[in-house]
PDB file of C-alpha atoms in Angstrom:
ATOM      1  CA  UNK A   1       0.000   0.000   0.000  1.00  0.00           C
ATOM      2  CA  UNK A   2       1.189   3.481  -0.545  1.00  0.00           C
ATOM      3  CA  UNK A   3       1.629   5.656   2.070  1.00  0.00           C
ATOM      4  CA  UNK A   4       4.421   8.094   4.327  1.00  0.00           C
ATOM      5  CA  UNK A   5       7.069   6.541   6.234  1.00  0.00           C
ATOM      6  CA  UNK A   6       8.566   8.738   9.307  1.00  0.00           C
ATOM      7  CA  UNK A   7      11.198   7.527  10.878  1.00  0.00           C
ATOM      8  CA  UNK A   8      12.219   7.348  13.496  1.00  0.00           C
ATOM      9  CA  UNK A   9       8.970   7.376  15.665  1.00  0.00           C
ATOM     10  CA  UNK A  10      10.921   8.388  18.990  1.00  0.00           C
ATOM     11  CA  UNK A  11      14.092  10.174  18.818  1.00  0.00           C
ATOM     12  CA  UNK A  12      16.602  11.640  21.931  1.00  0.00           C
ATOM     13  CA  UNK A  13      18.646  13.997  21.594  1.00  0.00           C
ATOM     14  CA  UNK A  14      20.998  16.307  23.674  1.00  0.00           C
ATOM     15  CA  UNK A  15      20.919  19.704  23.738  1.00  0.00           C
ATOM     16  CA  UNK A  16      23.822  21.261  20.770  1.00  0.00           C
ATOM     17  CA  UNK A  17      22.958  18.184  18.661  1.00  0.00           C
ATOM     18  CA  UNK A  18      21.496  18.563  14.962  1.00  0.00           C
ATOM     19  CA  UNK A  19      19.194  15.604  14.724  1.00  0.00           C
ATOM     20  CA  UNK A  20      17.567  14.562  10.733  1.00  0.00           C
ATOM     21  CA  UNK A  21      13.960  13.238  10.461  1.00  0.00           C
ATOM     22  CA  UNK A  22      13.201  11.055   7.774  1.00  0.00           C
ATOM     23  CA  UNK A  23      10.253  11.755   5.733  1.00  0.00           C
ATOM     24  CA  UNK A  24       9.758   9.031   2.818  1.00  0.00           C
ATOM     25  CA  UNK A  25       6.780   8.785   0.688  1.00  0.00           C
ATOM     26  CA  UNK A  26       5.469   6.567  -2.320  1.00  0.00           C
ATOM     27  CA  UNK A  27       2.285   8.057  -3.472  1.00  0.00           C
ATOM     28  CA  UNK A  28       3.953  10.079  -6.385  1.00  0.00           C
ATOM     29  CA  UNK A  29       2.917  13.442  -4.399  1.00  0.00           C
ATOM     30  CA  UNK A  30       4.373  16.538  -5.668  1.00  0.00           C
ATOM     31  CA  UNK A  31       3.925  18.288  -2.229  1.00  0.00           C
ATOM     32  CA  UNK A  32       5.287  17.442   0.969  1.00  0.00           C
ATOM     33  CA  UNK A  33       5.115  18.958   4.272  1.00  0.00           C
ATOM     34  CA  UNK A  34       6.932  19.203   7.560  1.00  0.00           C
ATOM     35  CA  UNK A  35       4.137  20.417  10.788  1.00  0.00           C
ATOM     36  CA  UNK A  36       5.147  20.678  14.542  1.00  0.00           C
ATOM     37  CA  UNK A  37       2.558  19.785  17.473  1.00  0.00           C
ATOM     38  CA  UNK A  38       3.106  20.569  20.736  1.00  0.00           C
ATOM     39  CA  UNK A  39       1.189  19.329  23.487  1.00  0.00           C
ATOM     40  CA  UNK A  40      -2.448  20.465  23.364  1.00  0.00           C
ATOM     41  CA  UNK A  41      -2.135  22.262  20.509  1.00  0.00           C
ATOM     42  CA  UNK A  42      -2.840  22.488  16.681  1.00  0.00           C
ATOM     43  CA  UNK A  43      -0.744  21.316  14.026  1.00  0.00           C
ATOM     44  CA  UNK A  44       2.354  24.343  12.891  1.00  0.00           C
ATOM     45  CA  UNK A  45       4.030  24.549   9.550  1.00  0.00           C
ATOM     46  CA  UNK A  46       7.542  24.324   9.635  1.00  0.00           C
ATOM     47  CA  UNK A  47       8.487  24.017   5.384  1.00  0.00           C
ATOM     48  CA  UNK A  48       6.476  22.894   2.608  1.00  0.00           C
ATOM     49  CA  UNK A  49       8.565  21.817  -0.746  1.00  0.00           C
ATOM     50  CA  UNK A  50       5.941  21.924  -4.235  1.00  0.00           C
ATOM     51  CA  UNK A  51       8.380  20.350  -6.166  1.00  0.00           C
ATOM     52  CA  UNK A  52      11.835  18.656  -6.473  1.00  0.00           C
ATOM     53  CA  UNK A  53      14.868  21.006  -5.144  1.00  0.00           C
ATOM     54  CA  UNK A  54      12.566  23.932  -4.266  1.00  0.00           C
ATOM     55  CA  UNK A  55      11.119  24.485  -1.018  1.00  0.00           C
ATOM     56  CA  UNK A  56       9.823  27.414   1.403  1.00  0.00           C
ATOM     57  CA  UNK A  57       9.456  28.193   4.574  1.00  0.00           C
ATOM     58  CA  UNK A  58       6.343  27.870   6.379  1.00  0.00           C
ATOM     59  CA  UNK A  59       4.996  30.046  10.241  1.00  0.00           C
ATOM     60  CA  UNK A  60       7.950  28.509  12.442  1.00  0.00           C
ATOM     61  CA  UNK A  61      11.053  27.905  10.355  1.00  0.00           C
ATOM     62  CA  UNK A  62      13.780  29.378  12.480  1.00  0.00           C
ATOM     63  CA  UNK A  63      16.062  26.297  13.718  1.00  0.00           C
ATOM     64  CA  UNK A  64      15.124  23.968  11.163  1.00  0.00           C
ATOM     65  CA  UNK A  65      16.566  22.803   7.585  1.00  0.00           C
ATOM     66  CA  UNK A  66      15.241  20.591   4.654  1.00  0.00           C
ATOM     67  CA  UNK A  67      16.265  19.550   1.567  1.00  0.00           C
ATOM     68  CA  UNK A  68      13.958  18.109  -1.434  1.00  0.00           C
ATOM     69  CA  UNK A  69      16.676  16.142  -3.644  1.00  0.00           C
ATOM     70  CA  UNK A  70      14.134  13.602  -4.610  1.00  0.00           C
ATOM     71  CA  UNK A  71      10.388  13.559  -4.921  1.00  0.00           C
ATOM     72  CA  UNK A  72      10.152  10.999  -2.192  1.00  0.00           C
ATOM     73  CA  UNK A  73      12.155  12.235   0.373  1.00  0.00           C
ATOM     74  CA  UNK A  74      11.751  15.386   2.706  1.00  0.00           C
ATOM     75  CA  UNK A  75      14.336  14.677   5.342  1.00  0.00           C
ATOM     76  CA  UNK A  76      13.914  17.688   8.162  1.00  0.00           C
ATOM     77  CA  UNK A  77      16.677  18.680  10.110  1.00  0.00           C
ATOM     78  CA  UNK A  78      16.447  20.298  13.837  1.00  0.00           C
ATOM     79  CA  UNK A  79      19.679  22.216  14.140  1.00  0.00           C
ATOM     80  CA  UNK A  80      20.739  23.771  17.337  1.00  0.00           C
ATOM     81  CA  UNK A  81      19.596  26.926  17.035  1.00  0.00           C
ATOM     82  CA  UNK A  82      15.728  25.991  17.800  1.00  0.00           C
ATOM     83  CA  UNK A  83      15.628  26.414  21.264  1.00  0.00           C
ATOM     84  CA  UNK A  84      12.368  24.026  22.250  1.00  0.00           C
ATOM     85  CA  UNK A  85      12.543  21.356  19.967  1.00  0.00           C
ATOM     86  CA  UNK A  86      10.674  19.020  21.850  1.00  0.00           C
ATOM     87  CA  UNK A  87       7.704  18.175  20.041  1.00  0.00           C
ATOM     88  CA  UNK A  88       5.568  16.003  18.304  1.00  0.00           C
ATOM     89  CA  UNK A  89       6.830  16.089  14.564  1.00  0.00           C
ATOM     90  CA  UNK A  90       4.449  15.228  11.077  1.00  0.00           C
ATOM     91  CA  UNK A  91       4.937  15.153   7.550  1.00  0.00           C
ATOM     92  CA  UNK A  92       2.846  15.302   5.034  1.00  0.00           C
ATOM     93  CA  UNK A  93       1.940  15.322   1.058  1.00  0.00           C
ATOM     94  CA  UNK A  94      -0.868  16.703  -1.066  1.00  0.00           C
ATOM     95  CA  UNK A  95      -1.242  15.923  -4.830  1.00  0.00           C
ATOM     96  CA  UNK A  96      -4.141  17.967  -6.187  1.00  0.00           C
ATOM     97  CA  UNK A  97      -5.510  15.185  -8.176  1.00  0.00           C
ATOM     98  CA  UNK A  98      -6.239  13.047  -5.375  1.00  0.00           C
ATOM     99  CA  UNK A  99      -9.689  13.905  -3.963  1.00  0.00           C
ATOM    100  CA  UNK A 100      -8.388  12.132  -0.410  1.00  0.00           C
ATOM    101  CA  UNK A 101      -6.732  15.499   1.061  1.00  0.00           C
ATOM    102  CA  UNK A 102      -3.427  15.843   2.759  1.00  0.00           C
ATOM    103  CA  UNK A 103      -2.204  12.643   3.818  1.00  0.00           C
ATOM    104  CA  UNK A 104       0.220  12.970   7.189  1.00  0.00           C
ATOM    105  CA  UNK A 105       2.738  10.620   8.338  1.00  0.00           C
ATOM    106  CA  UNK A 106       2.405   8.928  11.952  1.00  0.00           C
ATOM    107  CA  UNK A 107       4.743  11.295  13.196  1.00  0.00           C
ATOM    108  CA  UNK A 108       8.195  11.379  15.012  1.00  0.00           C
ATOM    109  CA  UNK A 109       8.428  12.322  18.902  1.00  0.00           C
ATOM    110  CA  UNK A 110      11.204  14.176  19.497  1.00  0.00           C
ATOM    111  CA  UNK A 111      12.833  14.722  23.316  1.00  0.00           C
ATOM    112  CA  UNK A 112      15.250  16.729  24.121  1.00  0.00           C
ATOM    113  CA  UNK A 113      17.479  15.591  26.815  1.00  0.00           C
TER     114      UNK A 113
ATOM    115  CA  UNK B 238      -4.527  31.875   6.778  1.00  0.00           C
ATOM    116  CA  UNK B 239      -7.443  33.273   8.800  1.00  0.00           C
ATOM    117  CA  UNK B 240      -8.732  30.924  11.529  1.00  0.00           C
ATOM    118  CA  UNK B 241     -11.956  28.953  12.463  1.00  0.00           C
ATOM    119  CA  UNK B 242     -13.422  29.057  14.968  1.00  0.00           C
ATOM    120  CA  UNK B 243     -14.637  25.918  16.905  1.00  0.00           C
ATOM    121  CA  UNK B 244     -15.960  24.882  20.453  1.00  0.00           C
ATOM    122  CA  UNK B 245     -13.275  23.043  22.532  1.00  0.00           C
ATOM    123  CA  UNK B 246     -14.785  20.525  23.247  1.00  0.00           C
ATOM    124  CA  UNK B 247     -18.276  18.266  22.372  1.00  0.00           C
ATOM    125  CA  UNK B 248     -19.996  14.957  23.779  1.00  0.00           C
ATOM    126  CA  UNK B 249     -21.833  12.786  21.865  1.00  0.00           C
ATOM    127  CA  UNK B 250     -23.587   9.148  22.580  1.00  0.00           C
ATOM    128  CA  UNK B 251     -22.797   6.132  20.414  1.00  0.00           C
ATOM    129  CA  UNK B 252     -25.252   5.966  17.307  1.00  0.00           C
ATOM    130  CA  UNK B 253     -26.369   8.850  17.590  1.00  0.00           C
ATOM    131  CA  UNK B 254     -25.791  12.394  15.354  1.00  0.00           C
ATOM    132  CA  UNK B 255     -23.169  14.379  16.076  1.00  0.00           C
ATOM    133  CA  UNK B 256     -22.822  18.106  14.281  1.00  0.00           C
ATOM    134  CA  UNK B 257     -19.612  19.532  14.883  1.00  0.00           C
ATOM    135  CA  UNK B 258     -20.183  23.898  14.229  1.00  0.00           C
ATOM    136  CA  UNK B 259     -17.223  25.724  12.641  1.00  0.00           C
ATOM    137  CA  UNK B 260     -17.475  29.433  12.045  1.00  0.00           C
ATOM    138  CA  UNK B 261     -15.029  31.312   9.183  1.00  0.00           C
ATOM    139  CA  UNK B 262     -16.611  34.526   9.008  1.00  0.00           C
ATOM    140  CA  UNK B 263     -13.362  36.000   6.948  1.00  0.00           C
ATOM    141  CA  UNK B 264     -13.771  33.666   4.126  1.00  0.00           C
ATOM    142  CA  UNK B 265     -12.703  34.411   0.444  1.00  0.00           C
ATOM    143  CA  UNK B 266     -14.133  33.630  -3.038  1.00  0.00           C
ATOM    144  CA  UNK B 267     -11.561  31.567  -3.311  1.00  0.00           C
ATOM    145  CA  UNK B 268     -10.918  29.858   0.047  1.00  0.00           C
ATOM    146  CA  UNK B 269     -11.496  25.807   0.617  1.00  0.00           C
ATOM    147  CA  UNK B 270     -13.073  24.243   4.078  1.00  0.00           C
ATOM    148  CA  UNK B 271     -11.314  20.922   5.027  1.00  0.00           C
ATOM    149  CA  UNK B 272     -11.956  18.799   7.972  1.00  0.00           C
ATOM    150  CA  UNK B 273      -9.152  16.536   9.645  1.00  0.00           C
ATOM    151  CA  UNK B 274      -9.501  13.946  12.773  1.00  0.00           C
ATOM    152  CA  UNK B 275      -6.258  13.496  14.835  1.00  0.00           C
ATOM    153  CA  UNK B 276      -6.558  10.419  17.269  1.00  0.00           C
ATOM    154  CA  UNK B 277      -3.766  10.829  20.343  1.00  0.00           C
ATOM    155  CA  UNK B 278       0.127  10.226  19.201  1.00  0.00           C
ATOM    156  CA  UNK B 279      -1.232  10.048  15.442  1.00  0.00           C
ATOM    157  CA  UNK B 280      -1.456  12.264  12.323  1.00  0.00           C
ATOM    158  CA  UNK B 281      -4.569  14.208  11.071  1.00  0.00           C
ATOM    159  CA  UNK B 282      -6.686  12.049   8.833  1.00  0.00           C
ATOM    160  CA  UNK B 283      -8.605  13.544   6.612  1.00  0.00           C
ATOM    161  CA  UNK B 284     -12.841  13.838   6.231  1.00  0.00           C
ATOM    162  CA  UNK B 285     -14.130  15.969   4.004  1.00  0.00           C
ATOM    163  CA  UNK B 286     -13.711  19.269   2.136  1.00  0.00           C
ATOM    164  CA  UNK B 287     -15.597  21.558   0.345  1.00  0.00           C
ATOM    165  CA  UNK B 288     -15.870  24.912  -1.276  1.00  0.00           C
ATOM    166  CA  UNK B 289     -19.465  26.214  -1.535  1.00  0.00           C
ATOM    167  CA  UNK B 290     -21.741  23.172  -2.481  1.00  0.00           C
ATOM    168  CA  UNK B 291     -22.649  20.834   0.655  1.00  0.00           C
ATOM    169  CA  UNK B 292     -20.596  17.419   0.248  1.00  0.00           C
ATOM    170  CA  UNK B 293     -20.663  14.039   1.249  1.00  0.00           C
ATOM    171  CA  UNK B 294     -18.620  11.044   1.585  1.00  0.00           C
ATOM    172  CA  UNK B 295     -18.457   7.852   3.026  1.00  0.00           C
ATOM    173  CA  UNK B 296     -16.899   9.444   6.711  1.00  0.00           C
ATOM    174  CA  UNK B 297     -19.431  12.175   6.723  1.00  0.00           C
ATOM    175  CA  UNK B 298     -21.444  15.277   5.295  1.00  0.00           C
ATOM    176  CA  UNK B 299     -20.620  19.109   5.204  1.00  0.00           C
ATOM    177  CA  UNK B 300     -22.659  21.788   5.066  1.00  0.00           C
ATOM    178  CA  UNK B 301     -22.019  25.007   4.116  1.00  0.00           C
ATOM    179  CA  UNK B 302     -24.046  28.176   4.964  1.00  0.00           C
ATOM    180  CA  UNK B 303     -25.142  29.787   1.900  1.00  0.00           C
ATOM    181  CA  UNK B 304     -23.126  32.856   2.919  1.00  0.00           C
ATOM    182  CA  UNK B 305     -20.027  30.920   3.639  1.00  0.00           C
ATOM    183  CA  UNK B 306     -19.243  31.792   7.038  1.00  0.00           C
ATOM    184  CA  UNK B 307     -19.573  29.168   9.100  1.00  0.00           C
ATOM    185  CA  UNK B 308     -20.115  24.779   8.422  1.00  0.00           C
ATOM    186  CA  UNK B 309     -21.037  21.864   9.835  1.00  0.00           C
ATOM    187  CA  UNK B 310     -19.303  18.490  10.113  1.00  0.00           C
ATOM    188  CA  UNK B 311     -21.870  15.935  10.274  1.00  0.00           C
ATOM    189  CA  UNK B 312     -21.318  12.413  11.713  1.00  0.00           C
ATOM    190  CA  UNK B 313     -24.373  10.507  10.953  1.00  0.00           C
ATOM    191  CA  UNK B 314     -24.070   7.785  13.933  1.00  0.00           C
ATOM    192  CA  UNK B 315     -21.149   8.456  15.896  1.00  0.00           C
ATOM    193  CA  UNK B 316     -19.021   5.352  17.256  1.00  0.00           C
ATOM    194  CA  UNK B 317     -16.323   5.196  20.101  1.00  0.00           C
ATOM    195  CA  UNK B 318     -13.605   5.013  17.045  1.00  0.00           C
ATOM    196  CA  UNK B 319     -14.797   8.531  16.293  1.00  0.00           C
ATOM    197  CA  UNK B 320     -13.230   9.888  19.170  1.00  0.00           C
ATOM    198  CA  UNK B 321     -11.044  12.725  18.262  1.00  0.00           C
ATOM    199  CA  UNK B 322     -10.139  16.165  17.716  1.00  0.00           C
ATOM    200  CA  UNK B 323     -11.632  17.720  14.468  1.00  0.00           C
ATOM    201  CA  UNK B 324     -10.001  20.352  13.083  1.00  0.00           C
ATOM    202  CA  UNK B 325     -11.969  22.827  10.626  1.00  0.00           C
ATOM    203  CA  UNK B 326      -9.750  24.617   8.150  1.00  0.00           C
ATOM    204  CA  UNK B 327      -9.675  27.717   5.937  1.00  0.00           C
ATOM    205  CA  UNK B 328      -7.272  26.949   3.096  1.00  0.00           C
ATOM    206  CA  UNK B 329      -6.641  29.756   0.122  1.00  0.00           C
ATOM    207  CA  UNK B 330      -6.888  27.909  -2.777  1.00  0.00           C
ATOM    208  CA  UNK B 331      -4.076  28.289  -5.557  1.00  0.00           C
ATOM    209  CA  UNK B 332      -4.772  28.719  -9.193  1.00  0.00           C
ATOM    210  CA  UNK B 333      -8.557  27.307  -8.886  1.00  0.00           C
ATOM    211  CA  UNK B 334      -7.244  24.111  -6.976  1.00  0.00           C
ATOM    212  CA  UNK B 335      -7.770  23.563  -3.653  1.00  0.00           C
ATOM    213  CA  UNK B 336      -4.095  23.704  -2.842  1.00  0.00           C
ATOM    214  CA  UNK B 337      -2.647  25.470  -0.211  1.00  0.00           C
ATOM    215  CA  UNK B 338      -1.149  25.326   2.835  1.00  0.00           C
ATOM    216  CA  UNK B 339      -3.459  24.267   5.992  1.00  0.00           C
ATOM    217  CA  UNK B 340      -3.251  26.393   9.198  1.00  0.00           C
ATOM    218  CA  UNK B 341      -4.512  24.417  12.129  1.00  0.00           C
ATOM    219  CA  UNK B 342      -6.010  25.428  15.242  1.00  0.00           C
ATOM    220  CA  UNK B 343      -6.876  23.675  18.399  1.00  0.00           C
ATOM    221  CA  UNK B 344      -9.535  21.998  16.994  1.00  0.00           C
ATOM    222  CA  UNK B 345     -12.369  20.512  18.763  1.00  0.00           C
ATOM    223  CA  UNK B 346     -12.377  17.231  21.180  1.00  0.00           C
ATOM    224  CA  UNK B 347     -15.310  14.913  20.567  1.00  0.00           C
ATOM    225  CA  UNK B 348     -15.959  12.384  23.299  1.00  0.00           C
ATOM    226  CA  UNK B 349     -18.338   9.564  22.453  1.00  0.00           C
ATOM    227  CA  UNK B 350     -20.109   7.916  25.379  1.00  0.00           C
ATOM    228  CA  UNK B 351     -21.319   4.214  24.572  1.00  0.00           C
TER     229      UNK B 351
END
């Protein structure tokens, strides 16, 4: 079945450490999407990428990287510099075509330690 | 994105109709309604979207006020699995598609009592 794969779904890391999140999908979706949660609250955008090697940032990009090499991938990267990482992490892609919606990705928990 | 506004939170009984009331009183010409369900340590499923006509699909029915500024997420007979949060979103839509990004707010928590 097609679908997202996040990995990995819980992820520790110390405080100065850049940490990647794997975001790998196989539904042939032009648009993928990378959305913080925090406890309580709704879903934030962190970067969206439309196509291959071109992406922008979304409402809360400060402290985070991506890169969009290949249509599948949209690996996320939480450098340093984002001081409250901890979070509840989702990707997710949209093709226009498909009359389904967004689909998300079971997320990644990440803990800062 | 503007925001919806929802109630926090709703109650429901098993089998029975549940409406779930969104209000987007700054809507656009342009400007989609989607609903997504988020169960606990999961992501947002989607439900149902819509841009002026009322819709329906095999999760449930929208309905749209004829002015646009508020809808209605109808479950027809709610079940325990349709516990959640429901989130109502305003979405711009790009270039006559539906596309664009999706803001999300807190969304509202529907309890389902058997």
């Amino acid at each position: 079945d097609g679908g997202i794969t996040q990995s990995p779904k819980y992820l520790f890391r110390k405080e100065g450490q850049n940490v990647t999140l794997s975001c790998e999908q196989n539904l042939n979706h032009d648009a993928m999407y990378w959305y913080r949660q925090d406890p309580g609250q709704g879903l934030r955008l962190i970067y969206y990428s439309q196509i291959v090697n071109d992406f922008q940032k979304g409402d809360i990009a400060e402290g985070y990287s991506v890169s969009r090499e290949k249509k599948e991938s949209f690996p996320l990267t939480v450098t340093s510099a984002q001081k409250n990482p901890t979070a509840f992490y989702l990707c997710a892609t949209f093709k226009e075509r498909d009359r389904g919606g967004y689909t998300f990705g079971s997320g990644t928990r990440l803990t800062v330690v | 994105d503007a925001k919806t506004t929802q109630p926090n939170s709703m109650e429901s009984n098993e089998e029975e109709p549940v409406h779930l009331p969104c209000n987007h009183s700054t809507i656009s010409g342009t400007d989609y309604i989607h609903w997504y369900r988020q169960l606990p340590s999961q992501g947002p499923e989607y439900v149902i979207h819509g841009l002026t006509s009322n819709v329906n699909n095999r999760m449930a029915s929208l309905a749209i006020a004829e002015d646009r500024k508020s809808s209605t997420l109808i479950l027809h007979r709610a079940t325990l699995r349709d516990a959640a949060v429901y989130y109502c979103i305003q979405s711009r839509g790009v270039g006559g598609t539906s596309y664009g990004k999706l803001t999300f707010g807190q969304g509202t928590i529907l309890t389902v009592h058997p």
